[in-house]
Tab-separated table of C-alpha atoms in Angstrom:
chain	number	residue	atom	x	y	z
A	1143	MET	CA	-29.258	-3.112	25.598
A	1144	LYS	CA	-29.013	-6.119	23.464
A	1145	LEU	CA	-25.757	-7.173	22.008
A	1146	PRO	CA	-25.183	-8.166	18.665
A	1147	PRO	CA	-23.709	-11.686	18.274
A	1148	ALA	CA	-20.330	-12.959	18.160
A	1149	HIS	CA	-18.458	-12.492	14.982
A	1150	PRO	CA	-19.034	-15.604	12.608
A	1151	VAL	CA	-15.458	-15.711	11.467
A	1152	LEU	CA	-13.211	-14.616	14.290
A	1153	GLY	CA	-15.638	-16.024	16.955
A	1154	ILE	CA	-15.155	-12.651	19.231
A	1155	GLU	CA	-17.687	-12.442	21.840
A	1156	PRO	CA	-19.488	-9.393	22.218
A	1157	ALA	CA	-18.268	-8.304	25.621
A	1158	THR	CA	-14.753	-8.436	24.173
A	1159	TRP	CA	-15.390	-5.732	21.520
A	1160	PHE	CA	-18.633	-3.997	21.680
A	1161	ILE	CA	-17.303	-1.086	23.964
A	1162	VAL	CA	-14.169	-0.475	22.155
A	1163	PHE	CA	-15.335	2.274	19.502
A	1164	PRO	CA	-13.799	3.903	17.566
A	1165	TRP	CA	-12.010	1.156	15.728
A	1166	PHE	CA	-8.855	1.907	14.107
A	1167	GLY	CA	-5.934	0.204	12.434
A	1168	LEU	CA	-2.747	2.125	11.988
A	1169	ASP	CA	0.373	1.393	9.749
A	1170	ILE	CA	3.288	3.618	10.637
A	1171	GLY	CA	6.119	3.121	7.664
A	1172	GLY	CA	8.977	4.923	7.030
A	1173	THR	CA	7.519	7.634	4.626
A	1174	LEU	CA	3.692	7.320	5.187
A	1175	VAL	CA	1.219	6.483	7.793
A	1176	LYS	CA	-1.899	4.659	6.892
A	1177	LEU	CA	-4.858	4.647	9.053
A	1178	VAL	CA	-8.065	2.803	8.590
A	1179	TYR	CA	-11.040	3.834	10.330
A	1180	PHE	CA	-14.500	1.834	10.812
A	1181	GLU	CA	-17.637	4.096	10.680
A	1182	PRO	CA	-20.542	2.295	12.361
A	1183	LYS	CA	-23.772	2.944	10.323
A	1184	ASP	CA	-26.251	1.009	12.500
A	1185	ILE	CA	-25.774	3.218	15.861
A	1186	THR	CA	-29.181	2.875	17.620
A	1187	ALA	CA	-31.102	5.942	19.005
A	1188	GLU	CA	-30.046	4.443	22.675
A	1189	GLU	CA	-26.396	4.393	21.545
A	1190	GLU	CA	-26.352	7.736	20.196
A	1191	GLU	CA	-27.823	9.171	23.454
A	1192	GLU	CA	-25.061	7.399	25.365
A	1193	GLU	CA	-22.213	8.113	23.264
A	1194	VAL	CA	-19.819	10.712	24.827
A	1195	GLU	CA	-18.896	13.975	22.825
A	1196	SER	CA	-15.609	13.113	21.975
A	1197	LEU	CA	-16.326	10.071	20.015
A	1198	LYS	CA	-19.267	11.985	18.071
A	1199	SER	CA	-16.337	14.718	17.485
A	1200	ILE	CA	-13.665	12.061	16.060
A	1201	ARG	CA	-16.421	10.518	13.928
A	1202	LYS	CA	-17.538	13.921	12.488
A	1203	TYR	CA	-14.009	15.129	11.987
A	1204	LEU	CA	-12.766	11.764	10.192
A	1205	THR	CA	-16.003	11.285	8.057
A	1206	SER	CA	-16.659	14.898	7.077
A	1207	ASN	CA	-13.331	15.870	5.689
A	1208	VAL	CA	-11.455	14.607	2.833
A	1209	ALA	CA	-8.157	16.486	3.867
A	1210	TYR	CA	-6.633	16.957	7.408
A	1211	GLY	CA	-4.367	19.963	7.716
A	1212	SER	CA	-1.969	20.535	4.635
A	1213	THR	CA	-0.885	16.894	4.397
A	1214	GLY	CA	-3.537	14.496	5.457
A	1215	ILE	CA	-5.819	12.754	2.846
A	1216	ARG	CA	-8.701	10.383	3.053
A	1217	ASP	CA	-8.835	8.482	-0.163
A	1218	VAL	CA	-12.426	8.652	-0.763
A	1219	HIS	CA	-12.416	6.435	-3.856
A	1220	LEU	CA	-11.219	3.553	-1.612
A	1221	GLU	CA	-13.993	3.623	1.037
A	1222	LEU	CA	-15.509	0.167	1.354
A	1223	LYS	CA	-19.261	0.612	2.045
A	1224	ASP	CA	-21.837	-1.756	4.077
A	1225	LEU	CA	-19.329	-4.063	5.808
A	1226	THR	CA	-20.354	-6.210	8.392
A	1227	LEU	CA	-17.593	-6.205	11.121
A	1228	CYS	CA	-18.125	-7.954	14.396
A	1229	GLY	CA	-21.787	-7.916	14.032
A	1230	ARG	CA	-21.650	-4.019	13.334
A	1231	LYS	CA	-22.405	-2.644	9.611
A	1232	GLY	CA	-20.531	0.450	8.604
A	1233	ASN	CA	-17.833	1.795	6.250
A	1234	LEU	CA	-14.164	1.493	6.209
A	1235	HIS	CA	-12.285	4.818	5.569
A	1236	PHE	CA	-8.736	4.786	4.406
A	1237	ILE	CA	-6.636	7.925	5.535
A	1238	ARG	CA	-3.025	8.728	5.014
A	1239	PHE	CA	-0.360	11.293	5.874
A	1240	PRO	CA	3.352	11.662	5.964
A	1241	THR	CA	5.151	10.104	8.568
A	1242	HIS	CA	7.045	13.348	9.793
A	1243	ASP	CA	3.614	14.588	10.804
A	1244	MET	CA	3.131	11.882	13.407
A	1245	PRO	CA	3.714	14.230	16.301
A	1246	ALA	CA	0.678	16.463	15.021
A	1247	PHE	CA	-1.403	13.216	14.995
A	1248	ILE	CA	-0.536	12.311	18.434
A	1249	GLN	CA	-1.288	16.011	19.607
A	1250	MET	CA	-4.695	15.981	17.843
A	1251	GLY	CA	-5.516	12.711	19.454
A	1252	ARG	CA	-4.817	14.480	22.988
A	1253	ASP	CA	-6.765	17.565	22.004
A	1254	LYS	CA	-9.715	15.194	21.152
A	1255	ASN	CA	-9.441	13.480	24.293
A	1256	PHE	CA	-8.821	10.055	22.543
A	1257	SER	CA	-7.409	8.302	25.667
A	1258	SER	CA	-10.583	8.682	27.479
A	1259	LEU	CA	-12.415	6.221	24.666
A	1260	HIS	CA	-10.158	3.168	24.849
A	1261	THR	CA	-6.628	2.676	26.278
A	1262	VAL	CA	-4.989	0.398	23.163
A	1263	PHE	CA	-4.317	1.773	19.939
A	1264	CYS	CA	-3.360	-1.120	17.448
A	1265	ALA	CA	-0.209	-0.186	15.294
A	1266	THR	CA	2.050	-1.939	12.781
A	1267	GLY	CA	5.171	-0.584	10.935
A	1268	GLY	CA	8.548	0.398	12.399
A	1269	GLY	CA	6.770	3.635	13.530
A	1270	ALA	CA	4.829	1.499	16.064
A	1271	TYR	CA	8.222	0.937	17.740
A	1272	LYS	CA	9.802	4.531	17.168
A	1273	PHE	CA	6.627	6.702	18.377
A	1274	GLU	CA	5.472	4.329	21.203
A	1275	GLN	CA	6.970	6.530	23.842
A	1276	ASP	CA	5.306	9.627	22.131
A	1277	PHE	CA	2.045	8.108	22.211
A	1278	LEU	CA	2.270	7.258	25.873
A	1279	THR	CA	3.831	10.696	27.206
A	1280	ILE	CA	2.070	12.966	25.001
A	1281	GLY	CA	-1.133	11.431	24.019
A	1282	ASP	CA	-1.502	9.118	27.028
A	1283	LEU	CA	-2.395	6.267	24.692
A	1284	GLN	CA	-0.992	2.847	25.098
A	1285	LEU	CA	0.111	1.092	21.631
A	1286	CYS	CA	-0.184	-2.465	20.877
A	1287	LYS	CA	2.427	-3.437	18.579
A	1288	LEU	CA	1.895	-5.799	15.954
A	1289	ASP	CA	4.162	-7.577	13.291
A	1290	GLU	CA	4.047	-5.773	10.034
A	1291	LEU	CA	4.227	-8.831	7.913
A	1292	ASP	CA	1.449	-10.586	9.826
A	1293	CYS	CA	-0.805	-7.519	9.485
A	1294	LEU	CA	0.058	-7.521	5.880
A	1295	ILE	CA	-0.949	-10.680	5.233
A	1296	LYS	CA	-4.197	-10.606	7.191
A	1297	GLY	CA	-5.179	-7.523	5.629
A	1298	ILE	CA	-4.774	-8.350	1.964
A	1299	LEU	CA	-6.657	-11.649	2.563
A	1300	TYR	CA	-9.552	-9.879	4.298
A	1301	ILE	CA	-9.896	-7.261	1.666
A	1302	ASP	CA	-9.777	-9.530	-1.300
A	1303	SER	CA	-12.311	-11.560	0.443
A	1304	VAL	CA	-15.059	-8.711	0.847
A	1305	GLY	CA	-14.057	-7.387	-2.449
A	1306	PHE	CA	-14.269	-3.618	-3.695
A	1307	ASN	CA	-17.918	-2.541	-3.451
A	1308	GLY	CA	-19.223	-5.303	-5.815
A	1309	ARG	CA	-15.903	-5.086	-7.753
A	1310	SER	CA	-12.752	-7.258	-7.873
A	1311	GLN	CA	-9.866	-6.142	-5.563
A	1312	CYS	CA	-7.291	-7.590	-7.758
A	1313	TYR	CA	-6.589	-6.648	-11.089
A	1314	TYR	CA	-3.768	-7.034	-14.104
A	1315	PHE	CA	-2.801	-5.478	-17.341
A	1316	GLU	CA	-3.359	-6.958	-20.527
A	1317	ASN	CA	-0.996	-5.302	-23.579
A	1318	PRO	CA	0.941	-3.284	-20.767
A	1319	ALA	CA	3.457	-2.225	-23.088
A	1320	ASP	CA	0.783	-0.803	-25.491
A	1321	SER	CA	-0.603	2.768	-24.553
A	1322	GLU	CA	-3.489	2.198	-26.961
A	1323	LYS	CA	-4.246	-1.465	-26.268
A	1324	CYS	CA	-3.370	-1.564	-22.688
A	1325	GLN	CA	-6.583	-2.783	-20.473
A	1326	LYS	CA	-6.871	-2.826	-16.747
A	1327	LEU	CA	-8.874	-6.019	-16.123
A	1328	PRO	CA	-10.166	-7.808	-12.956
A	1329	PHE	CA	-8.457	-10.959	-11.550
A	1330	ASP	CA	-10.230	-13.568	-9.649
A	1331	LEU	CA	-7.891	-14.390	-6.910
A	1332	LYS	CA	-10.211	-17.306	-5.857
A	1333	ASN	CA	-6.856	-19.702	-5.759
A	1334	PRO	CA	-4.550	-17.409	-4.082
A	1335	TYR	CA	-2.004	-20.049	-3.023
A	1336	PRO	CA	1.037	-20.095	-3.731
A	1337	LEU	CA	1.541	-16.501	-4.217
A	1338	LEU	CA	4.661	-14.306	-4.052
A	1339	LEU	CA	3.718	-10.965	-2.232
A	1340	VAL	CA	5.907	-7.899	-3.245
A	1341	ASN	CA	5.509	-5.009	-0.841
A	1342	ILE	CA	6.810	-1.764	-2.078
A	1343	GLY	CA	7.109	0.725	0.606
A	1344	SER	CA	10.081	2.965	1.463
A	1345	GLY	CA	12.091	-0.401	1.001
A	1346	VAL	CA	10.855	-3.809	-0.403
A	1347	SER	CA	9.921	-7.021	1.335
A	1348	ILE	CA	9.244	-10.038	-0.724
A	1349	LEU	CA	7.041	-12.790	1.120
A	1350	ALA	CA	6.169	-16.399	-0.314
A	1351	VAL	CA	2.655	-17.295	0.959
A	1352	TYR	CA	1.633	-20.790	0.983
A	1353	SER	CA	-1.793	-20.458	3.051
A	1354	LYS	CA	-3.085	-17.905	5.593
A	1355	ASP	CA	-1.042	-19.421	8.379
A	1356	ASN	CA	2.211	-20.405	6.491
A	1357	TYR	CA	4.346	-17.742	4.803
A	1358	LYS	CA	7.767	-16.486	4.868
A	1359	ARG	CA	9.783	-13.405	3.955
A	1360	VAL	CA	12.080	-14.635	1.261
A	1361	THR	CA	14.215	-11.421	0.621
A	1362	GLY	CA	13.993	-7.812	0.301
A	1363	THR	CA	15.933	-4.691	-1.120
A	1364	SER	CA	16.680	-1.230	0.408
A	1365	LEU	CA	15.810	0.382	-3.179
A	1366	GLY	CA	12.270	0.956	-2.998
A	1367	GLY	CA	9.641	3.968	-2.899
A	1368	GLY	CA	11.731	6.037	-0.411
A	1369	THR	CA	14.646	5.564	-2.920
A	1370	PHE	CA	12.789	6.786	-5.909
A	1371	PHE	CA	11.408	9.721	-4.205
A	1372	GLY	CA	14.775	10.589	-2.556
A	1373	LEU	CA	16.777	10.569	-5.698
A	1374	CYS	CA	14.194	12.444	-7.321
A	1375	CYS	CA	14.240	15.065	-4.774
A	1376	LEU	CA	18.097	15.387	-5.422
A	1377	LEU	CA	18.137	14.988	-9.062
A	1378	THR	CA	15.145	17.362	-9.916
A	1379	GLY	CA	14.042	19.235	-6.857
A	1380	CYS	CA	10.903	18.120	-6.461
A	1381	THR	CA	9.088	18.242	-3.081
A	1382	THR	CA	6.297	15.641	-3.281
A	1383	PHE	CA	5.706	12.245	-4.599
A	1384	GLU	CA	2.982	13.258	-6.991
A	1385	GLU	CA	5.418	15.689	-8.593
A	1386	ALA	CA	8.149	13.518	-8.942
A	1387	LEU	CA	5.784	10.846	-10.748
A	1388	GLU	CA	4.422	13.927	-13.006
A	1389	MET	CA	7.721	14.793	-14.242
A	1390	ALA	CA	8.277	11.006	-14.845
A	1391	SER	CA	5.558	10.973	-17.018
A	1392	ARG	CA	6.851	13.456	-19.212
A	1393	GLY	CA	10.392	12.244	-19.240
A	1394	ASP	CA	12.405	10.169	-21.608
A	1395	SER	CA	14.550	7.421	-19.884
A	1396	THR	CA	16.319	6.491	-22.905
A	1397	LYS	CA	18.169	9.668	-22.866
A	1398	VAL	CA	19.674	8.692	-19.615
A	1399	ASP	CA	20.019	4.958	-19.756
A	1400	LYS	CA	22.695	3.300	-21.731
A	1401	LEU	CA	20.567	0.714	-23.609
A	1402	VAL	CA	21.745	-2.775	-25.412
A	1403	ARG	CA	21.425	-1.071	-28.836
A	1404	ASP	CA	23.906	1.620	-27.511
A	1405	ILE	CA	26.375	-0.944	-27.032
A	1406	TYR	CA	25.788	-3.614	-29.915
A	1407	GLY	CA	24.096	-1.183	-32.523
A	1408	GLY	CA	20.809	-3.528	-31.995
A	1409	ASP	CA	19.799	-6.657	-30.315
A	1410	TYR	CA	22.244	-8.963	-28.614
A	1411	GLU	CA	20.742	-12.037	-30.369
A	1412	ARG	CA	22.952	-14.710	-28.864
A	1413	PHE	CA	21.417	-14.421	-25.264
A	1414	GLY	CA	17.968	-13.038	-26.397
A	1415	LEU	CA	18.468	-9.452	-25.102
A	1416	PRO	CA	16.560	-7.046	-27.231
A	1417	GLY	CA	17.992	-3.765	-28.410
A	1418	TRP	CA	15.611	-1.824	-26.129
A	1419	ALA	CA	16.521	-3.323	-22.916
A	1420	VAL	CA	18.582	-1.307	-20.390
A	1421	ALA	CA	22.333	-2.263	-20.137
A	1422	SER	CA	23.264	0.190	-17.704
A	1423	SER	CA	20.865	2.454	-15.876
A	1424	PHE	CA	22.153	6.023	-15.901
A	1425	GLY	CA	25.093	4.913	-17.970
A	1426	ASN	CA	24.686	7.667	-20.545
A	1427	MET	CA	25.587	10.257	-17.694
A	1428	MET	CA	29.102	9.529	-18.042
A	1429	SER	CA	28.801	11.701	-21.042
A	1430	LYS	CA	29.237	15.541	-20.258
A	1431	GLU	CA	27.518	16.171	-23.375
A	1432	LYS	CA	24.469	13.782	-22.872
A	1433	ARG	CA	24.180	15.087	-19.012
A	1434	GLU	CA	23.952	18.593	-20.438
A	1435	ALA	CA	21.245	17.571	-23.017
A	1436	VAL	CA	18.976	15.877	-20.494
A	1437	SER	CA	15.878	17.376	-18.581
A	1438	LYS	CA	14.671	16.996	-14.952
A	1439	GLU	CA	11.624	14.913	-16.428
A	1440	ASP	CA	14.153	12.573	-18.107
A	1441	LEU	CA	16.159	12.029	-14.947
A	1442	ALA	CA	12.847	11.576	-12.968
A	1443	ARG	CA	11.625	8.929	-15.430
A	1444	ALA	CA	15.170	6.917	-15.289
A	1445	THR	CA	15.088	6.842	-11.602
A	1446	LEU	CA	11.503	5.196	-11.621
A	1447	ILE	CA	12.728	2.904	-14.369
A	1448	THR	CA	15.844	2.000	-12.430
A	1449	ILE	CA	13.947	1.204	-9.214
A	1450	THR	CA	10.960	-0.639	-10.925
A	1451	ASN	CA	13.346	-2.843	-13.115
A	1452	ASN	CA	15.286	-3.748	-9.950
A	1453	ILE	CA	12.335	-4.858	-8.032
A	1454	GLY	CA	10.836	-6.634	-10.852
A	1455	SER	CA	14.223	-8.457	-11.538
A	1456	ILE	CA	14.305	-9.562	-7.947
A	1457	ALA	CA	10.570	-10.687	-7.851
A	1458	ARG	CA	11.271	-12.694	-10.877
A	1459	MET	CA	14.150	-14.542	-9.381
A	1460	CYS	CA	12.290	-14.988	-6.199
A	1461	ALA	CA	9.207	-16.668	-8.153
A	1462	LEU	CA	11.363	-18.893	-9.953
A	1463	ASN	CA	13.260	-20.036	-6.811
A	1464	GLU	CA	9.932	-20.767	-5.056
A	1465	ASN	CA	7.955	-22.169	-8.142
A	1466	ILE	CA	5.206	-19.666	-7.911
A	1467	ASN	CA	3.682	-18.215	-11.047
A	1468	GLN	CA	1.397	-15.553	-9.137
A	1469	VAL	CA	3.075	-12.727	-8.220
A	1470	VAL	CA	1.086	-9.871	-6.254
A	1471	PHE	CA	2.543	-6.268	-5.993
A	1472	VAL	CA	1.242	-4.060	-3.107
A	1473	GLY	CA	2.477	-0.882	-1.337
A	1474	ASN	CA	2.249	2.936	-1.622
A	1475	PHE	CA	5.017	3.193	-4.165
A	1476	LEU	CA	2.374	1.886	-6.655
A	1477	ARG	CA	-0.336	4.630	-5.798
A	1478	ILE	CA	-1.083	6.576	-8.838
A	1479	ASN	CA	2.067	5.079	-10.606
A	1480	THR	CA	0.541	3.332	-13.621
A	1481	ILE	CA	3.962	3.565	-15.318
A	1482	ALA	CA	5.678	1.198	-12.831
A	1483	MET	CA	2.737	-1.083	-12.796
A	1484	ARG	CA	2.632	-1.509	-16.471
A	1485	LEU	CA	6.407	-1.874	-16.580
A	1486	LEU	CA	6.128	-4.728	-13.920
A	1487	ALA	CA	3.473	-6.607	-15.787
A	1488	TYR	CA	5.352	-6.502	-19.115
A	1489	ALA	CA	8.803	-7.356	-17.643
A	1490	LEU	CA	7.579	-10.341	-15.772
A	1491	ASP	CA	5.425	-11.721	-18.743
A	1492	TYR	CA	8.120	-10.943	-21.302
A	1493	TRP	CA	11.252	-12.334	-19.321
A	1494	SER	CA	9.164	-15.299	-18.022
A	1495	LYS	CA	7.751	-15.948	-21.568
A	1496	GLY	CA	4.461	-15.973	-20.107
A	1497	GLN	CA	4.752	-17.808	-17.115
A	1498	LEU	CA	4.546	-15.188	-14.251
A	1499	LYS	CA	1.463	-12.699	-14.064
A	1500	ALA	CA	1.896	-9.679	-12.346
A	1501	LEU	CA	-1.249	-8.836	-10.126
A	1502	PHE	CA	-2.064	-5.662	-8.306
A	1503	SER	CA	-4.611	-4.418	-5.593
A	1504	GLU	CA	-6.836	-1.470	-5.490
A	1505	HIS	CA	-6.130	-0.829	-1.941
A	1506	GLU	CA	-2.390	-1.343	-2.526
A	1507	GLY	CA	-0.822	0.428	0.571
A	1508	TYR	CA	-3.511	-0.163	3.341
A	1509	PHE	CA	-3.349	-3.836	3.998
A	1510	GLY	CA	-0.995	-3.268	7.014
A	1511	ALA	CA	-3.530	-0.933	8.628
A	1512	VAL	CA	-6.169	-3.522	8.085
A	1513	GLY	CA	-4.560	-6.183	9.439
A	1514	ALA	CA	-4.154	-4.061	12.548
A	1515	LEU	CA	-7.787	-3.306	12.555
A	1516	LEU	CA	-8.631	-7.003	12.561
A	1517	GLU	CA	-6.232	-7.537	15.577
A	1518	LEU	CA	-7.731	-4.639	17.475
A	1519	LEU	CA	-11.069	-6.761	17.553
A	1520	LYS	CA	-9.261	-9.511	19.107
A	1521	ILE	CA	-8.446	-7.402	22.198
A	1522	PRO	CA	-10.255	-8.179	25.284
């Protein structure tokens, strides 16, 4: 059988990667597991004849379903088509499920005899360490643990370079504060450096990126997507992230938060603070009368605004300190979270007087998993 040529960018020789199907990258976060799967579409008749049943079974299971059990989801709208990786043509699939279901995933790998196909599974995120022994003892699978920030950078640069099925991967919001005029517009990240990368998962990490090989973690905060969801569960009784966001979309945070106008009766002109700015998150909840008047939806909205404002404030200070004016927000906190994205876009533009631009990416939560996949292709 004739082997395809070495990958033109990574320079990987065929003998080092040709036999490693299936190709996965895994990012095991504190709340969600993100998995990317490369589905080869150029399988020859000879390859198909030689292909073992377990490999066929895995490919069919992953690509013929959009849901796996009660919690696993394949984000069909994010599928990247007609990619070429290491000389092979195929599609890249994006799958997510809650981290608490990781034992079931490992058991599924065992049931489908995954260990007979290849012995190393590239994984990043804290869960790569937490579940390493489970992979080995239950699934007979060896994990190759990778640094999550390295994978994040590699993933976002690669995905931005291939685009999104002919469309731009990166985008921004114009007129984000105006519901009628707000537009989501493509952004060409052809000159990405320097950029501030704000990764919002369960917590938040902020990186200053000066080139593909030169970046540093500037700071972070424990108040992230996990904080928003956890507080919403406590305050409203919701049970899913989607439910928390849906409640927030119907709430009014000004009934919960104390605004500048609640204290000054209007703007605080001396320091340029508008009356609508939040002076104290949840500040109105000191009043028994106001506590009794708020709804669960109001509490969800205020929680979302509180977490988002805090992230935006920290990101702005980091951008100023690092002298960077492009700020890219990624992470699964932003999935279906237009409220937070528009708020970040408006806040950065307003408080920086137009000097900072908030950018977002279509595959917001999957970059770490993509980076892990790219590392897999380097494993001999």
